[in-house]
Amino acid sequence: MKVAQLSTEARATVGLEVKPLPSAHNLASREEWVLARARSMRAGLQLVVCEIDEIGISLKRGWITADRAAEDLAALERLPCYVASVMYPAKPQEGA
């Protein structure tokens, strides 16, 4: 399958700059990327856990019904890890 690409002139017209991708053979870059991705996914999943806690607290305090809590939990169950990590990206921590 051939993917269409803009010509050099078209890229210059719209201001697109071609940037080389980091080498797949550069082990240090790959490790940095994997570690960064793992941190991002972990932060996303932690936020999903916080969402679950929020549903439980809201139900316990009577702010939502049991039916609403069940719907919200079911929605979270359908949320894959990857989607969760994208929906809840890691934010830089203060002092880090």
mmCIF file with all atom_site columns, C-alpha atoms in Angstrom:
data_model
loop_
_atom_site.group_PDB
_atom_site.id
_atom_site.type_symbol
_atom_site.label_atom_id
_atom_site.label_alt_id
_atom_site.label_comp_id
_atom_site.label_asym_id
_atom_site.label_entity_id
_atom_site.label_seq_id
_atom_site.pdbx_PDB_ins_code
_atom_site.Cartn_x
_atom_site.Cartn_y
_atom_site.Cartn_z
_atom_site.occupancy
_atom_site.B_iso_or_equiv
_atom_site.pdbx_formal_charge
_atom_site.auth_seq_id
_atom_site.auth_comp_id
_atom_site.auth_asym_id
_atom_site.auth_atom_id
_atom_site.pdbx_PDB_model_num
ATOM 1  C CA . MET A 1 1  ? 0.000   0.000  0.000  1.00 0.00 ? 1  MET A CA 1
ATOM 2  C CA . LYS A 1 2  ? 1.451   3.321  -1.043 1.00 0.00 ? 2  LYS A CA 1
ATOM 3  C CA . VAL A 1 3  ? 0.755   6.286  1.203  1.00 0.00 ? 3  VAL A CA 1
ATOM 4  C CA . ALA A 1 4  ? 0.375   9.614  -0.566 1.00 0.00 ? 4  ALA A CA 1
ATOM 5  C CA . GLN A 1 5  ? 2.912   12.229 0.442  1.00 0.00 ? 5  GLN A CA 1
ATOM 6  C CA . LEU A 1 6  ? 3.132   15.944 -0.178 1.00 0.00 ? 6  LEU A CA 1
ATOM 7  C CA . SER A 1 7  ? 5.807   17.160 -2.538 1.00 0.00 ? 7  SER A CA 1
ATOM 8  C CA . THR A 1 8  ? 8.695   19.237 -1.205 1.00 0.00 ? 8  THR A CA 1
ATOM 9  C CA . GLU A 1 9  ? 7.122   22.355 -2.733 1.00 0.00 ? 9  GLU A CA 1
ATOM 10 C CA . ALA A 1 10 ? 3.742   21.628 -1.124 1.00 0.00 ? 10 ALA A CA 1
ATOM 11 C CA . ARG A 1 11 ? 5.363   21.059 2.264  1.00 0.00 ? 11 ARG A CA 1
ATOM 12 C CA . ALA A 1 12 ? 7.228   24.355 1.947  1.00 0.00 ? 12 ALA A CA 1
ATOM 13 C CA . THR A 1 13 ? 3.982   26.127 1.027  1.00 0.00 ? 13 THR A CA 1
ATOM 14 C CA . VAL A 1 14 ? 2.112   24.942 4.116  1.00 0.00 ? 14 VAL A CA 1
ATOM 15 C CA . GLY A 1 15 ? 5.141   25.212 6.367  1.00 0.00 ? 15 GLY A CA 1
ATOM 16 C CA . LEU A 1 16 ? 5.598   21.522 7.113  1.00 0.00 ? 16 LEU A CA 1
ATOM 17 C CA . GLU A 1 17 ? 9.073   20.568 8.183  1.00 0.00 ? 17 GLU A CA 1
ATOM 18 C CA . VAL A 1 18 ? 10.309  17.039 7.752  1.00 0.00 ? 18 VAL A CA 1
ATOM 19 C CA . LYS A 1 19 ? 11.895  15.838 10.976 1.00 0.00 ? 19 LYS A CA 1
ATOM 20 C CA . PRO A 1 20 ? 13.820  12.593 11.106 1.00 0.00 ? 20 PRO A CA 1
ATOM 21 C CA . LEU A 1 21 ? 12.467  9.972  13.455 1.00 0.00 ? 21 LEU A CA 1
ATOM 22 C CA . PRO A 1 22 ? 14.766  8.756  16.216 1.00 0.00 ? 22 PRO A CA 1
ATOM 23 C CA . SER A 1 23 ? 16.676  5.697  15.148 1.00 0.00 ? 23 SER A CA 1
ATOM 24 C CA . ALA A 1 24 ? 15.020  2.439  16.117 1.00 0.00 ? 24 ALA A CA 1
ATOM 25 C CA . HIS A 1 25 ? 18.514  1.104  16.690 1.00 0.00 ? 25 HIS A CA 1
ATOM 26 C CA . ASN A 1 26 ? 19.282  3.698  19.351 1.00 0.00 ? 26 ASN A CA 1
ATOM 27 C CA . LEU A 1 27 ? 18.656  1.669  22.498 1.00 0.00 ? 27 LEU A CA 1
ATOM 28 C CA . ALA A 1 28 ? 18.805  4.647  24.856 1.00 0.00 ? 28 ALA A CA 1
ATOM 29 C CA . SER A 1 29 ? 16.085  6.507  22.909 1.00 0.00 ? 29 SER A CA 1
ATOM 30 C CA . ARG A 1 30 ? 13.888  3.439  22.812 1.00 0.00 ? 30 ARG A CA 1
ATOM 31 C CA . GLU A 1 31 ? 14.283  2.875  26.534 1.00 0.00 ? 31 GLU A CA 1
ATOM 32 C CA . GLU A 1 32 ? 13.454  6.519  27.256 1.00 0.00 ? 32 GLU A CA 1
ATOM 33 C CA . TRP A 1 33 ? 10.343  6.293  25.098 1.00 0.00 ? 33 TRP A CA 1
ATOM 34 C CA . VAL A 1 34 ? 9.178   3.052  26.720 1.00 0.00 ? 34 VAL A CA 1
ATOM 35 C CA . LEU A 1 35 ? 9.735   4.433  30.207 1.00 0.00 ? 35 LEU A CA 1
ATOM 36 C CA . ALA A 1 36 ? 7.889   7.650  29.343 1.00 0.00 ? 36 ALA A CA 1
ATOM 37 C CA . ARG A 1 37 ? 5.006   5.649  27.858 1.00 0.00 ? 37 ARG A CA 1
ATOM 38 C CA . ALA A 1 38 ? 4.863   3.468  30.980 1.00 0.00 ? 38 ALA A CA 1
ATOM 39 C CA . ARG A 1 39 ? 4.701   6.559  33.213 1.00 0.00 ? 39 ARG A CA 1
ATOM 40 C CA . SER A 1 40 ? 1.929   8.018  31.085 1.00 0.00 ? 40 SER A CA 1
ATOM 41 C CA . MET A 1 41 ? -0.091  4.801  31.152 1.00 0.00 ? 41 MET A CA 1
ATOM 42 C CA . ARG A 1 42 ? 0.392   4.451  34.906 1.00 0.00 ? 42 ARG A CA 1
ATOM 43 C CA . ALA A 1 43 ? -0.837  7.992  35.515 1.00 0.00 ? 43 ALA A CA 1
ATOM 44 C CA . GLY A 1 44 ? -3.855  7.361  33.301 1.00 0.00 ? 44 GLY A CA 1
ATOM 45 C CA . LEU A 1 45 ? -4.754  4.206  35.149 1.00 0.00 ? 45 LEU A CA 1
ATOM 46 C CA . GLN A 1 46 ? -4.342  5.929  38.499 1.00 0.00 ? 46 GLN A CA 1
ATOM 47 C CA . LEU A 1 47 ? -6.880  8.488  37.360 1.00 0.00 ? 47 LEU A CA 1
ATOM 48 C CA . VAL A 1 48 ? -9.276  5.690  36.412 1.00 0.00 ? 48 VAL A CA 1
ATOM 49 C CA . VAL A 1 49 ? -8.898  4.357  39.962 1.00 0.00 ? 49 VAL A CA 1
ATOM 50 C CA . CYS A 1 50 ? -9.728  7.852  41.221 1.00 0.00 ? 50 CYS A CA 1
ATOM 51 C CA . GLU A 1 51 ? -12.837 7.856  39.005 1.00 0.00 ? 51 GLU A CA 1
ATOM 52 C CA . ILE A 1 52 ? -13.903 4.552  40.578 1.00 0.00 ? 52 ILE A CA 1
ATOM 53 C CA . ASP A 1 53 ? -13.333 5.980  44.068 1.00 0.00 ? 53 ASP A CA 1
ATOM 54 C CA . GLU A 1 54 ? -15.360 9.050  43.128 1.00 0.00 ? 54 GLU A CA 1
ATOM 55 C CA . ILE A 1 55 ? -18.275 6.883  41.995 1.00 0.00 ? 55 ILE A CA 1
ATOM 56 C CA . GLY A 1 56 ? -18.184 4.964  45.282 1.00 0.00 ? 56 GLY A CA 1
ATOM 57 C CA . ILE A 1 57 ? -18.051 8.126  47.387 1.00 0.00 ? 57 ILE A CA 1
ATOM 58 C CA . SER A 1 58 ? -20.843 9.749  45.382 1.00 0.00 ? 58 SER A CA 1
ATOM 59 C CA . LEU A 1 59 ? -23.039 6.695  45.830 1.00 0.00 ? 59 LEU A CA 1
ATOM 60 C CA . LYS A 1 60 ? -22.297 6.405  49.543 1.00 0.00 ? 60 LYS A CA 1
ATOM 61 C CA . ARG A 1 61 ? -23.152 10.068 50.139 1.00 0.00 ? 61 ARG A CA 1
ATOM 62 C CA . GLY A 1 62 ? -26.367 9.837  48.133 1.00 0.00 ? 62 GLY A CA 1
ATOM 63 C CA . TRP A 1 63 ? -25.232 12.188 45.374 1.00 0.00 ? 63 TRP A CA 1
ATOM 64 C CA . ILE A 1 64 ? -25.977 9.598  42.683 1.00 0.00 ? 64 ILE A CA 1
ATOM 65 C CA . THR A 1 65 ? -28.292 6.593  42.494 1.00 0.00 ? 65 THR A CA 1
ATOM 66 C CA . ALA A 1 66 ? -27.149 2.978  42.487 1.00 0.00 ? 66 ALA A CA 1
ATOM 67 C CA . ASP A 1 67 ? -28.285 2.707  38.866 1.00 0.00 ? 67 ASP A CA 1
ATOM 68 C CA . ARG A 1 68 ? -26.154 5.698  37.872 1.00 0.00 ? 68 ARG A CA 1
ATOM 69 C CA . ALA A 1 69 ? -23.147 4.276  39.760 1.00 0.00 ? 69 ALA A CA 1
ATOM 70 C CA . ALA A 1 70 ? -23.578 0.922  38.002 1.00 0.00 ? 70 ALA A CA 1
ATOM 71 C CA . GLU A 1 71 ? -23.742 2.664  34.609 1.00 0.00 ? 71 GLU A CA 1
ATOM 72 C CA . ASP A 1 72 ? -20.622 4.700  35.365 1.00 0.00 ? 72 ASP A CA 1
ATOM 73 C CA . LEU A 1 73 ? -18.706 1.616  36.514 1.00 0.00 ? 73 LEU A CA 1
ATOM 74 C CA . ALA A 1 74 ? -19.811 -0.317 33.436 1.00 0.00 ? 74 ALA A CA 1
ATOM 75 C CA . ALA A 1 75 ? -18.544 2.532  31.251 1.00 0.00 ? 75 ALA A CA 1
ATOM 76 C CA . LEU A 1 76 ? -15.173 2.405  32.995 1.00 0.00 ? 76 LEU A CA 1
ATOM 77 C CA . GLU A 1 77 ? -14.999 -1.372 32.534 1.00 0.00 ? 77 GLU A CA 1
ATOM 78 C CA . ARG A 1 78 ? -15.207 -0.869 28.781 1.00 0.00 ? 78 ARG A CA 1
ATOM 79 C CA . LEU A 1 79 ? -12.297 1.570  28.852 1.00 0.00 ? 79 LEU A CA 1
ATOM 80 C CA . PRO A 1 80 ? -9.112  -0.164 27.611 1.00 0.00 ? 80 PRO A CA 1
ATOM 81 C CA . CYS A 1 81 ? -5.804  0.657  29.277 1.00 0.00 ? 81 CYS A CA 1
ATOM 82 C CA . TYR A 1 82 ? -4.487  2.429  26.203 1.00 0.00 ? 82 TYR A CA 1
ATOM 83 C CA . VAL A 1 83 ? -7.545  4.636  25.907 1.00 0.00 ? 83 VAL A CA 1
ATOM 84 C CA . ALA A 1 84 ? -7.357  5.444  29.603 1.00 0.00 ? 84 ALA A CA 1
ATOM 85 C CA . SER A 1 85 ? -3.736  6.491  29.285 1.00 0.00 ? 85 SER A CA 1
ATOM 86 C CA . VAL A 1 86 ? -4.605  8.790  26.384 1.00 0.00 ? 86 VAL A CA 1
ATOM 87 C CA . MET A 1 87 ? -7.711  10.223 28.047 1.00 0.00 ? 87 MET A CA 1
ATOM 88 C CA . TYR A 1 88 ? -5.823  10.938 31.233 1.00 0.00 ? 88 TYR A CA 1
ATOM 89 C CA . PRO A 1 89 ? -2.301  11.913 30.149 1.00 0.00 ? 89 PRO A CA 1
ATOM 90 C CA . ALA A 1 90 ? 0.347   12.436 32.800 1.00 0.00 ? 90 ALA A CA 1
ATOM 91 C CA . LYS A 1 91 ? 0.736   16.015 33.917 1.00 0.00 ? 91 LYS A CA 1
ATOM 92 C CA . PRO A 1 92 ? 4.126   17.329 35.030 1.00 0.00 ? 92 PRO A CA 1
ATOM 93 C CA . GLN A 1 93 ? 4.411   17.302 38.789 1.00 0.00 ? 93 GLN A CA 1
ATOM 94 C CA . GLU A 1 94 ? 5.411   20.450 40.606 1.00 0.00 ? 94 GLU A CA 1
ATOM 95 C CA . GLY A 1 95 ? 9.015   20.428 41.691 1.00 0.00 ? 95 GLY A CA 1
ATOM 96 C CA . ALA A 1 96 ? 9.913   17.647 39.262 1.00 0.00 ? 96 ALA A CA 1
#
